[in-house]
Amino acid sequence: MSERNTIEKATFAGGCFWCMVKPFDQMEGIHGITSGYTGGHTENPAYEDVKTGETGHREAVQILFDPEVFPYEKLLSLYWPQVDPTDDGGQFHDRGPQYRTAVFYHNDTQRQLAEKTRQEIADSGRFKEPIVTEIVPASTFYPAEAYHQDFYKKQEKAYLEDRQKSGRDEFIEKHWR
């Protein structure tokens, strides 16, 4: 950890939170990743509530990071290629508002950097459709149930099967590689 011992939060919604942990996990400067729910109006939601799409929450990951070791810009450079930023109806085979993409910013610097990178993607010509990923203020983050945490490690076979069926990897390969 840096001398300043500064740990910041980053919060990203990218569809199913199971698929959003592994890309960030085990990198130097990342001090924790929690799967959970944010952005909605229901207090202390459970997975069964959120999956209905009626709580206003999205599945998301909250990342604790040391910005001196792993800058926020680097987090964004990992986030964008995990998602289809043009899909307003969910992500891949996960459909509904609870699976829509968003960058939840915790300070004005994060907001500015998220807006800048979103505009760069829009200007790149990589996608024909408009970029619809929202950039919104962070709100209360509710950790998901224990069985959702580190799912890709604890339930590797189920994780790999779900990911393979989702179409996420094919999309990433086609649009981001």
PDB file of C-alpha atoms in Angstrom:
ATOM      1  CA  MET A   1       0.000   0.000   0.000  1.00  0.00           C
ATOM      2  CA  SER A   2       1.169   3.533  -0.646  1.00  0.00           C
ATOM      3  CA  GLU A   3       2.595   5.777   2.060  1.00  0.00           C
ATOM      4  CA  ARG A   4      -0.596   7.816   2.112  1.00  0.00           C
ATOM      5  CA  ASN A   5      -2.653   4.667   2.699  1.00  0.00           C
ATOM      6  CA  THR A   6      -5.338   6.096   0.456  1.00  0.00           C
ATOM      7  CA  ILE A   7      -7.955   3.572  -0.542  1.00  0.00           C
ATOM      8  CA  GLU A   8     -10.765   4.699  -2.825  1.00  0.00           C
ATOM      9  CA  LYS A   9     -13.951   3.060  -4.075  1.00  0.00           C
ATOM     10  CA  ALA A  10     -15.031   2.438  -7.639  1.00  0.00           C
ATOM     11  CA  THR A  11     -18.454   1.040  -8.480  1.00  0.00           C
ATOM     12  CA  PHE A  12     -19.400  -0.473 -11.831  1.00  0.00           C
ATOM     13  CA  ALA A  13     -22.517  -2.186 -13.152  1.00  0.00           C
ATOM     14  CA  GLY A  14     -21.801  -4.450 -16.086  1.00  0.00           C
ATOM     15  CA  GLY A  15     -24.571  -7.017 -16.170  1.00  0.00           C
ATOM     16  CA  CYS A  16     -24.207 -10.118 -14.060  1.00  0.00           C
ATOM     17  CA  PHE A  17     -21.838  -9.296 -11.226  1.00  0.00           C
ATOM     18  CA  TRP A  18     -20.309 -12.784 -11.374  1.00  0.00           C
ATOM     19  CA  CYS A  19     -18.595 -11.790 -14.630  1.00  0.00           C
ATOM     20  CA  MET A  20     -17.425  -8.424 -13.334  1.00  0.00           C
ATOM     21  CA  VAL A  21     -15.188  -9.673 -10.513  1.00  0.00           C
ATOM     22  CA  LYS A  22     -12.520 -11.737 -12.259  1.00  0.00           C
ATOM     23  CA  PRO A  23     -11.187  -8.997 -14.612  1.00  0.00           C
ATOM     24  CA  PHE A  24     -10.258  -6.827 -11.620  1.00  0.00           C
ATOM     25  CA  ASP A  25      -9.383  -9.497  -9.088  1.00  0.00           C
ATOM     26  CA  GLN A  26      -5.854 -10.201  -7.904  1.00  0.00           C
ATOM     27  CA  MET A  27      -4.281  -7.100  -9.461  1.00  0.00           C
ATOM     28  CA  GLU A  28      -1.713  -5.132  -7.532  1.00  0.00           C
ATOM     29  CA  GLY A  29      -3.402  -2.125  -5.969  1.00  0.00           C
ATOM     30  CA  ILE A  30      -6.840  -3.780  -5.789  1.00  0.00           C
ATOM     31  CA  HIS A  31      -7.730  -4.356  -2.144  1.00  0.00           C
ATOM     32  CA  GLY A  32     -11.144  -5.938  -2.484  1.00  0.00           C
ATOM     33  CA  ILE A  33     -14.094  -6.525  -4.770  1.00  0.00           C
ATOM     34  CA  THR A  34     -17.624  -6.941  -3.498  1.00  0.00           C
ATOM     35  CA  SER A  35     -20.603  -8.014  -5.586  1.00  0.00           C
ATOM     36  CA  GLY A  36     -23.791  -6.212  -4.685  1.00  0.00           C
ATOM     37  CA  TYR A  37     -26.696  -3.970  -5.552  1.00  0.00           C
ATOM     38  CA  THR A  38     -26.874  -0.219  -5.982  1.00  0.00           C
ATOM     39  CA  GLY A  39     -28.765   2.628  -7.588  1.00  0.00           C
ATOM     40  CA  GLY A  40     -32.245   1.649  -6.513  1.00  0.00           C
ATOM     41  CA  HIS A  41     -34.940   2.607  -4.046  1.00  0.00           C
ATOM     42  CA  THR A  42     -35.310  -0.567  -1.958  1.00  0.00           C
ATOM     43  CA  GLU A  43     -33.353  -0.700   1.301  1.00  0.00           C
ATOM     44  CA  ASN A  44     -31.348  -3.847   2.023  1.00  0.00           C
ATOM     45  CA  PRO A  45     -32.463  -5.723  -1.091  1.00  0.00           C
ATOM     46  CA  ALA A  46     -31.883  -9.428  -1.507  1.00  0.00           C
ATOM     47  CA  TYR A  47     -31.034 -11.141  -4.787  1.00  0.00           C
ATOM     48  CA  GLU A  48     -34.619 -12.392  -5.064  1.00  0.00           C
ATOM     49  CA  ASP A  49     -35.813  -8.766  -4.901  1.00  0.00           C
ATOM     50  CA  VAL A  50     -33.273  -7.343  -7.343  1.00  0.00           C
ATOM     51  CA  LYS A  51     -33.752 -10.040  -9.977  1.00  0.00           C
ATOM     52  CA  THR A  52     -37.398  -8.964 -10.390  1.00  0.00           C
ATOM     53  CA  GLY A  53     -36.147  -5.693 -11.909  1.00  0.00           C
ATOM     54  CA  GLU A  54     -38.523  -3.714  -9.667  1.00  0.00           C
ATOM     55  CA  THR A  55     -36.119  -2.413  -6.982  1.00  0.00           C
ATOM     56  CA  GLY A  56     -34.315   0.066  -9.227  1.00  0.00           C
ATOM     57  CA  HIS A  57     -31.028  -1.571  -8.219  1.00  0.00           C
ATOM     58  CA  ARG A  58     -28.450  -2.925 -10.608  1.00  0.00           C
ATOM     59  CA  GLU A  59     -26.096  -5.781  -9.999  1.00  0.00           C
ATOM     60  CA  ALA A  60     -22.708  -4.126  -9.531  1.00  0.00           C
ATOM     61  CA  VAL A  61     -19.233  -4.556  -8.153  1.00  0.00           C
ATOM     62  CA  GLN A  62     -17.582  -2.209  -5.701  1.00  0.00           C
ATOM     63  CA  ILE A  63     -13.808  -2.171  -5.877  1.00  0.00           C
ATOM     64  CA  LEU A  64     -11.455  -0.905  -3.182  1.00  0.00           C
ATOM     65  CA  PHE A  65      -8.270   0.326  -4.813  1.00  0.00           C
ATOM     66  CA  ASP A  66      -5.109   2.305  -4.166  1.00  0.00           C
ATOM     67  CA  PRO A  67      -5.096   5.027  -6.841  1.00  0.00           C
ATOM     68  CA  GLU A  68      -1.323   5.455  -6.559  1.00  0.00           C
ATOM     69  CA  VAL A  69      -0.792   1.817  -7.529  1.00  0.00           C
ATOM     70  CA  PHE A  70      -3.847   1.205  -9.718  1.00  0.00           C
ATOM     71  CA  PRO A  71      -5.260   4.529 -10.976  1.00  0.00           C
ATOM     72  CA  TYR A  72      -8.972   4.970 -11.676  1.00  0.00           C
ATOM     73  CA  GLU A  73      -8.171   5.403 -15.380  1.00  0.00           C
ATOM     74  CA  LYS A  74      -6.808   1.862 -15.379  1.00  0.00           C
ATOM     75  CA  LEU A  75     -10.009   0.588 -13.755  1.00  0.00           C
ATOM     76  CA  LEU A  76     -12.010   2.259 -16.524  1.00  0.00           C
ATOM     77  CA  SER A  77      -9.744   0.709 -19.165  1.00  0.00           C
ATOM     78  CA  LEU A  78     -10.641  -2.703 -17.704  1.00  0.00           C
ATOM     79  CA  TYR A  79     -14.335  -1.910 -17.203  1.00  0.00           C
ATOM     80  CA  TRP A  80     -15.331  -0.802 -20.699  1.00  0.00           C
ATOM     81  CA  PRO A  81     -14.139  -3.940 -22.536  1.00  0.00           C
ATOM     82  CA  GLN A  82     -16.251  -6.139 -20.223  1.00  0.00           C
ATOM     83  CA  VAL A  83     -19.558  -4.668 -21.401  1.00  0.00           C
ATOM     84  CA  ASP A  84     -21.701  -3.821 -24.391  1.00  0.00           C
ATOM     85  CA  PRO A  85     -22.085  -0.087 -23.764  1.00  0.00           C
ATOM     86  CA  THR A  86     -24.804   0.163 -26.437  1.00  0.00           C
ATOM     87  CA  ASP A  87     -27.288  -2.249 -24.817  1.00  0.00           C
ATOM     88  CA  ASP A  88     -29.954  -0.467 -22.774  1.00  0.00           C
ATOM     89  CA  GLY A  89     -31.892  -3.651 -22.025  1.00  0.00           C
ATOM     90  CA  GLY A  90     -29.336  -5.536 -19.952  1.00  0.00           C
ATOM     91  CA  GLN A  91     -26.150  -7.363 -20.823  1.00  0.00           C
ATOM     92  CA  PHE A  92     -25.865 -10.375 -23.080  1.00  0.00           C
ATOM     93  CA  HIS A  93     -28.319 -13.087 -21.950  1.00  0.00           C
ATOM     94  CA  ASP A  94     -29.147 -11.235 -18.717  1.00  0.00           C
ATOM     95  CA  ARG A  95     -32.078  -8.989 -19.530  1.00  0.00           C
ATOM     96  CA  GLY A  96     -33.802  -6.294 -17.499  1.00  0.00           C
ATOM     97  CA  PRO A  97     -32.958  -2.997 -15.827  1.00  0.00           C
ATOM     98  CA  GLN A  98     -31.049  -4.761 -13.035  1.00  0.00           C
ATOM     99  CA  TYR A  99     -28.424  -5.774 -15.627  1.00  0.00           C
ATOM    100  CA  ARG A 100     -27.939  -2.388 -17.331  1.00  0.00           C
ATOM    101  CA  THR A 101     -24.467  -0.872 -17.369  1.00  0.00           C
ATOM    102  CA  ALA A 102     -23.429   2.144 -15.307  1.00  0.00           C
ATOM    103  CA  VAL A 103     -20.401   3.818 -13.832  1.00  0.00           C
ATOM    104  CA  PHE A 104     -21.269   5.020 -10.335  1.00  0.00           C
ATOM    105  CA  TYR A 105     -18.803   7.787  -9.504  1.00  0.00           C
ATOM    106  CA  HIS A 106     -17.646   8.590  -5.974  1.00  0.00           C
ATOM    107  CA  ASN A 107     -16.098  12.002  -6.693  1.00  0.00           C
ATOM    108  CA  ASP A 108     -15.874  14.602  -9.422  1.00  0.00           C
ATOM    109  CA  THR A 109     -12.578  13.263 -10.769  1.00  0.00           C
ATOM    110  CA  GLN A 110     -14.143   9.840 -11.307  1.00  0.00           C
ATOM    111  CA  ARG A 111     -17.119  11.467 -13.037  1.00  0.00           C
ATOM    112  CA  GLN A 112     -14.890  13.469 -15.377  1.00  0.00           C
ATOM    113  CA  LEU A 113     -12.740  10.462 -16.251  1.00  0.00           C
ATOM    114  CA  ALA A 114     -15.763   8.224 -16.836  1.00  0.00           C
ATOM    115  CA  GLU A 115     -17.382  10.838 -19.090  1.00  0.00           C
ATOM    116  CA  LYS A 116     -14.112  11.333 -20.979  1.00  0.00           C
ATOM    117  CA  THR A 117     -13.619   7.623 -21.632  1.00  0.00           C
ATOM    118  CA  ARG A 118     -17.277   7.135 -22.595  1.00  0.00           C
ATOM    119  CA  GLN A 119     -16.937   9.957 -25.123  1.00  0.00           C
ATOM    120  CA  GLU A 120     -13.705   8.451 -26.485  1.00  0.00           C
ATOM    121  CA  ILE A 121     -15.530   5.170 -27.075  1.00  0.00           C
ATOM    122  CA  ALA A 122     -18.415   7.009 -28.760  1.00  0.00           C
ATOM    123  CA  ASP A 123     -15.980   8.906 -30.989  1.00  0.00           C
ATOM    124  CA  SER A 124     -13.932   5.808 -31.832  1.00  0.00           C
ATOM    125  CA  GLY A 125     -16.404   4.410 -34.354  1.00  0.00           C
ATOM    126  CA  ARG A 126     -16.116   1.015 -32.651  1.00  0.00           C
ATOM    127  CA  PHE A 127     -19.912   0.845 -32.286  1.00  0.00           C
ATOM    128  CA  LYS A 128     -22.659   1.851 -34.724  1.00  0.00           C
ATOM    129  CA  GLU A 129     -25.240   2.323 -31.965  1.00  0.00           C
ATOM    130  CA  PRO A 130     -25.050   5.122 -29.364  1.00  0.00           C
ATOM    131  CA  ILE A 131     -23.276   4.534 -26.059  1.00  0.00           C
ATOM    132  CA  VAL A 132     -25.979   4.244 -23.380  1.00  0.00           C
ATOM    133  CA  THR A 133     -23.926   3.375 -20.287  1.00  0.00           C
ATOM    134  CA  GLU A 134     -24.960   5.839 -17.617  1.00  0.00           C
ATOM    135  CA  ILE A 135     -22.525   7.763 -15.447  1.00  0.00           C
ATOM    136  CA  VAL A 136     -24.312   8.517 -12.209  1.00  0.00           C
ATOM    137  CA  PRO A 137     -23.465   9.427  -8.605  1.00  0.00           C
ATOM    138  CA  ALA A 138     -22.725   6.498  -6.321  1.00  0.00           C
ATOM    139  CA  SER A 139     -25.410   5.743  -3.782  1.00  0.00           C
ATOM    140  CA  THR A 140     -25.774   3.172  -1.026  1.00  0.00           C
ATOM    141  CA  PHE A 141     -24.122  -0.104  -2.005  1.00  0.00           C
ATOM    142  CA  TYR A 142     -25.613  -3.275  -0.558  1.00  0.00           C
ATOM    143  CA  PRO A 143     -23.330  -6.329  -0.590  1.00  0.00           C
ATOM    144  CA  ALA A 144     -24.909  -9.378  -2.188  1.00  0.00           C
ATOM    145  CA  GLU A 145     -25.364 -12.637  -0.346  1.00  0.00           C
ATOM    146  CA  ALA A 146     -22.224 -14.603   0.544  1.00  0.00           C
ATOM    147  CA  TYR A 147     -22.748 -17.224  -2.165  1.00  0.00           C
ATOM    148  CA  HIS A 148     -22.428 -14.502  -4.835  1.00  0.00           C
ATOM    149  CA  GLN A 149     -19.035 -13.293  -3.558  1.00  0.00           C
ATOM    150  CA  ASP A 150     -16.067 -14.639  -5.554  1.00  0.00           C
ATOM    151  CA  PHE A 151     -18.492 -16.877  -7.431  1.00  0.00           C
ATOM    152  CA  TYR A 152     -15.995 -17.496 -10.229  1.00  0.00           C
ATOM    153  CA  LYS A 153     -13.652 -19.107  -7.677  1.00  0.00           C
ATOM    154  CA  LYS A 154     -16.145 -20.921  -5.457  1.00  0.00           C
ATOM    155  CA  GLN A 155     -18.361 -22.272  -8.258  1.00  0.00           C
ATOM    156  CA  GLU A 156     -15.904 -22.350 -11.156  1.00  0.00           C
ATOM    157  CA  LYS A 157     -17.811 -24.889 -13.278  1.00  0.00           C
ATOM    158  CA  ALA A 158     -21.148 -23.065 -12.942  1.00  0.00           C
ATOM    159  CA  TYR A 159     -19.441 -19.714 -13.567  1.00  0.00           C
ATOM    160  CA  LEU A 160     -17.723 -20.950 -16.731  1.00  0.00           C
ATOM    161  CA  GLU A 161     -20.927 -22.546 -18.051  1.00  0.00           C
ATOM    162  CA  ASP A 162     -22.954 -19.389 -17.436  1.00  0.00           C
ATOM    163  CA  ARG A 163     -20.313 -17.166 -18.975  1.00  0.00           C
ATOM    164  CA  GLN A 164     -20.011 -19.407 -22.035  1.00  0.00           C
ATOM    165  CA  LYS A 165     -23.803 -19.357 -22.570  1.00  0.00           C
ATOM    166  CA  SER A 166     -24.041 -15.604 -22.082  1.00  0.00           C
ATOM    167  CA  GLY A 167     -22.320 -14.511 -25.293  1.00  0.00           C
ATOM    168  CA  ARG A 168     -20.130 -12.077 -23.353  1.00  0.00           C
ATOM    169  CA  ASP A 169     -16.801 -13.561 -24.474  1.00  0.00           C
ATOM    170  CA  GLU A 170     -17.805 -13.618 -28.149  1.00  0.00           C
ATOM    171  CA  PHE A 171     -18.867  -9.964 -27.914  1.00  0.00           C
ATOM    172  CA  ILE A 172     -15.615  -8.968 -26.206  1.00  0.00           C
ATOM    173  CA  GLU A 173     -13.582 -10.778 -28.835  1.00  0.00           C
ATOM    174  CA  LYS A 174     -15.502  -9.172 -31.712  1.00  0.00           C
ATOM    175  CA  HIS A 175     -15.689  -5.598 -30.421  1.00  0.00           C
ATOM    176  CA  TRP A 176     -12.853  -5.065 -27.991  1.00  0.00           C
ATOM    177  CA  ARG A 177      -9.890  -7.191 -29.087  1.00  0.00           C
TER     178      ARG A 177
END
